[in-house]
XYZ file of C-alpha atoms in Angstrom:
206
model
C -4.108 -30.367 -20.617
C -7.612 -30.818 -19.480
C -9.476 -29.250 -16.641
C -10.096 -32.238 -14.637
C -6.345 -33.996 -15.180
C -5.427 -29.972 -13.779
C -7.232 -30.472 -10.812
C -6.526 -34.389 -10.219
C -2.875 -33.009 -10.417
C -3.698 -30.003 -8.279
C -4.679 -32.172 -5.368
C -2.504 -34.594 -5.305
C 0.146 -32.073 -5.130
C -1.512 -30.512 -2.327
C -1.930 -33.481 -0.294
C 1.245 -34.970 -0.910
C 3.025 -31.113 -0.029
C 1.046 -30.644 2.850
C 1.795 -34.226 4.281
C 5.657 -33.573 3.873
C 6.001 -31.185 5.750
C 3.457 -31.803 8.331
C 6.158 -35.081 8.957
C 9.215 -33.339 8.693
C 8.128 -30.878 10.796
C 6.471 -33.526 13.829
C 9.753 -35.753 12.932
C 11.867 -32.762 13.690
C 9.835 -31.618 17.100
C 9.860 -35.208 18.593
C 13.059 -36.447 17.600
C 14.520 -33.085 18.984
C 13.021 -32.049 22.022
C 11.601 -33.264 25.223
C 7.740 -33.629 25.577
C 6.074 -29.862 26.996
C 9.780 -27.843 25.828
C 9.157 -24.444 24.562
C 11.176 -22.278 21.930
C 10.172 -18.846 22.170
C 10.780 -17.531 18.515
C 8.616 -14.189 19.757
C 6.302 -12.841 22.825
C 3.443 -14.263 20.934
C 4.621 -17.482 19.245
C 6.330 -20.488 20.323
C 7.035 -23.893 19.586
C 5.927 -26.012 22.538
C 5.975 -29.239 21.675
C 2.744 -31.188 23.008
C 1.109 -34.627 22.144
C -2.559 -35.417 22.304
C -5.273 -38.323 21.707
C -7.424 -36.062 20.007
C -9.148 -33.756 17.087
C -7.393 -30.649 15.719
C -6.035 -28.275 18.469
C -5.656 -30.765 21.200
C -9.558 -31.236 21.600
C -10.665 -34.361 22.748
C -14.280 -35.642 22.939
C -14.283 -39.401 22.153
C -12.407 -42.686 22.483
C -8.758 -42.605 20.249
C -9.680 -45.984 18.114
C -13.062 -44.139 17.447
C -11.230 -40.765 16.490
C -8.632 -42.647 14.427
C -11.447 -44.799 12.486
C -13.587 -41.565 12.133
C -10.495 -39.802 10.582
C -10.227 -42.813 7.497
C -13.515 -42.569 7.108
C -13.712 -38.832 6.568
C -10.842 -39.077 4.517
C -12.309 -41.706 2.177
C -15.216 -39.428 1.902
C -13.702 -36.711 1.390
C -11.881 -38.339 -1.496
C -15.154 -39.157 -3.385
C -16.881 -36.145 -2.778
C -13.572 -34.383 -4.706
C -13.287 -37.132 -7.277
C -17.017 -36.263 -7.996
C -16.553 -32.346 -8.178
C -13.680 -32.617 -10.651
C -15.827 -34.686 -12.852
C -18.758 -31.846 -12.543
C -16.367 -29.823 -13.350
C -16.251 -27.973 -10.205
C -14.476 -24.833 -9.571
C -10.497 -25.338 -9.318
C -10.279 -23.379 -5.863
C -13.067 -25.588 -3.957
C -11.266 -28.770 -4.927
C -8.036 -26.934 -3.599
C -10.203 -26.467 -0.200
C -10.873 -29.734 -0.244
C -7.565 -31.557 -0.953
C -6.181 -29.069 2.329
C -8.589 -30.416 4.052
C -7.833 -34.124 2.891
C -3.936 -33.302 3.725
C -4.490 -32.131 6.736
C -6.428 -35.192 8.214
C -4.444 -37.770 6.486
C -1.564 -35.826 8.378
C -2.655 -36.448 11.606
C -3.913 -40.104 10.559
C -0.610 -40.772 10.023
C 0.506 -39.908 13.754
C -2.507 -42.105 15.250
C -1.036 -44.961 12.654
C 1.979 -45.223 13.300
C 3.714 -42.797 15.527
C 3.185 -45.433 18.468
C 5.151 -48.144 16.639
C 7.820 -46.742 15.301
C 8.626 -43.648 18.216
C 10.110 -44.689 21.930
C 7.858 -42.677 24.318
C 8.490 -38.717 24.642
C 8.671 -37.469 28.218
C 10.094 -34.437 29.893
C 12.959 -36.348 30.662
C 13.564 -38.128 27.301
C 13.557 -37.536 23.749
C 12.013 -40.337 21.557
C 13.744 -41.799 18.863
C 12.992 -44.453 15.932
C 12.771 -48.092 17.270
C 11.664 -51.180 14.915
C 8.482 -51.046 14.021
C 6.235 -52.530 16.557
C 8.558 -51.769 19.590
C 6.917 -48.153 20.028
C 5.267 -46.841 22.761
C 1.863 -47.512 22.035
C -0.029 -50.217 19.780
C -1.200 -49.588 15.720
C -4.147 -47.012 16.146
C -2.886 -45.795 19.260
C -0.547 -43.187 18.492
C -0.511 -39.604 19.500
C -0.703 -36.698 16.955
C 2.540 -34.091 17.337
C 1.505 -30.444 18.174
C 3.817 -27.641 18.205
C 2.434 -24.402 17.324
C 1.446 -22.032 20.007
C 0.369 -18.218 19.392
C -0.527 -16.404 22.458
C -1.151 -12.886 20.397
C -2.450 -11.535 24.182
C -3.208 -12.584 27.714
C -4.553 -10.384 30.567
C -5.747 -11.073 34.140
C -9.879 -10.478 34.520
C -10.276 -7.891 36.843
C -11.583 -9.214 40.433
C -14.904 -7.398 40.112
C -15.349 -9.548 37.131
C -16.849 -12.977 37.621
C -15.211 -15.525 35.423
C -16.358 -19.147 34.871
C -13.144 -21.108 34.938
C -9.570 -19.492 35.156
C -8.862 -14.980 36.062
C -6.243 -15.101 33.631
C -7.308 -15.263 29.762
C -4.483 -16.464 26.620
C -5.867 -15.514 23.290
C -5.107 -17.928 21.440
C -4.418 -20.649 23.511
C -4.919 -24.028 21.524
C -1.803 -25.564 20.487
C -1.726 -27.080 16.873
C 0.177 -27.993 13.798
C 0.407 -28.100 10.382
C -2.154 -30.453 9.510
C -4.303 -29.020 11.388
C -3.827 -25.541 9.965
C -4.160 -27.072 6.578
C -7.472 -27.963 7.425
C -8.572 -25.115 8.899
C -7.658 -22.984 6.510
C -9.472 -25.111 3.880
C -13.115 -24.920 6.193
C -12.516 -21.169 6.292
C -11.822 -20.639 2.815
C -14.786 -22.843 1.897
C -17.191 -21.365 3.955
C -16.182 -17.547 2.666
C -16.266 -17.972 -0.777
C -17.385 -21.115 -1.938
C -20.716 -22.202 0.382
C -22.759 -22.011 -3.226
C -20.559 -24.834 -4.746
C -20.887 -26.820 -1.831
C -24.824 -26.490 -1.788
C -24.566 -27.113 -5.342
C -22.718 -30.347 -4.933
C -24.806 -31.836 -2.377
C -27.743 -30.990 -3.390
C -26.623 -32.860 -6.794
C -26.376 -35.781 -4.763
């Protein structure tokens, strides 16, 4: 078997893992527990589950229909710029970079999508369950992404001689996130340790 059908392979079974269970896992959260629950599994990591309008970890800078559009479009993107690396014979671990990082927005794509038409809403007092599509709580596009990953490794109080800018107690690490947006994470980190050179390389190519 070629190089390039071992790659092509290679990220579609990436994507398509990575997507599974990124849904199972944000089916099992919302269909399971109320909106802001919490199950400590240790002192320093829980599932709490959360929903959000925004980017990876709960950030939120823009308008949702612009965040959802910008998503497809980096996704298509992405997609070329991986379909042209295989065919320059690229090395197999930077398209594996890559394709997490394609899995892991598609992922959350999928939430802004469809989540909204085919969950009821989530609250503290309710669990949300499957309803025909189009009866959700929120139009197509308007969906929130699923978080439920939250590792507080340590927390302290600043002392009072200290002056701090917003809040005297400190969580490290406070964002709360899932797997889709670990996938891509992971996949920028990896890139930027050990394969920056192939990425010059490629765009600079183009």
């Amino acid at each position: 078997m070629s190089k390039t059908r071992i790659q092509l392979g290679l990220t579609f079974g990436i994507v398509l893992g990575v997507l599974v269970v990124d849904q199972l896992i944000k089916i099992a959260v919302k269909t399971t527990m109320y909106l802001h629950e919490h199950i400590r599994i240790t002192d320093w990591f829980y599932i709490l589950f959360t929903e959000n309008n925004g980017m990876a970890f709960g950030w939120q800078f823009f308008d949702k229909i612009f965040l959802t559009l910008f998503r497809l479009i980096a996704v298509f993107v992405i997609g070329l710029f991986v379909s042209k690396s295989i065919k320059r014979g690229a090395k197999t671990g930077f398209i594996v970079c890559l394709a997490m990082i394609i899995a892991g927005a598609a992922g959350n794509i999928i939430d802004c999508l469809f989540y909204g038409q085919i969950f009821s809403e989530s609250t503290s007092s309710q669990i949300a369950e499957f309803v025909p599509f189009g009866s959700g709580y929120q139009p197509l596009f308007y969906g929130r992404v699923v978080d439920m990953f939250y590792f507080p490794l340590f927390e302290f109080d600043w002392p009072s001689w200290m002056p701090v800018v917003a809040n005297d107690h400190f969580i490290f690490f406070s964002p709360i996130f899932n797997f889709a947006d670990a996938s891509i994470s992971v996949g920028v980190v990896l890139l930027l340790l050990f394969y920056r050179d192939s990425l010059n390389a490629h765009f600079n190519a183009d």
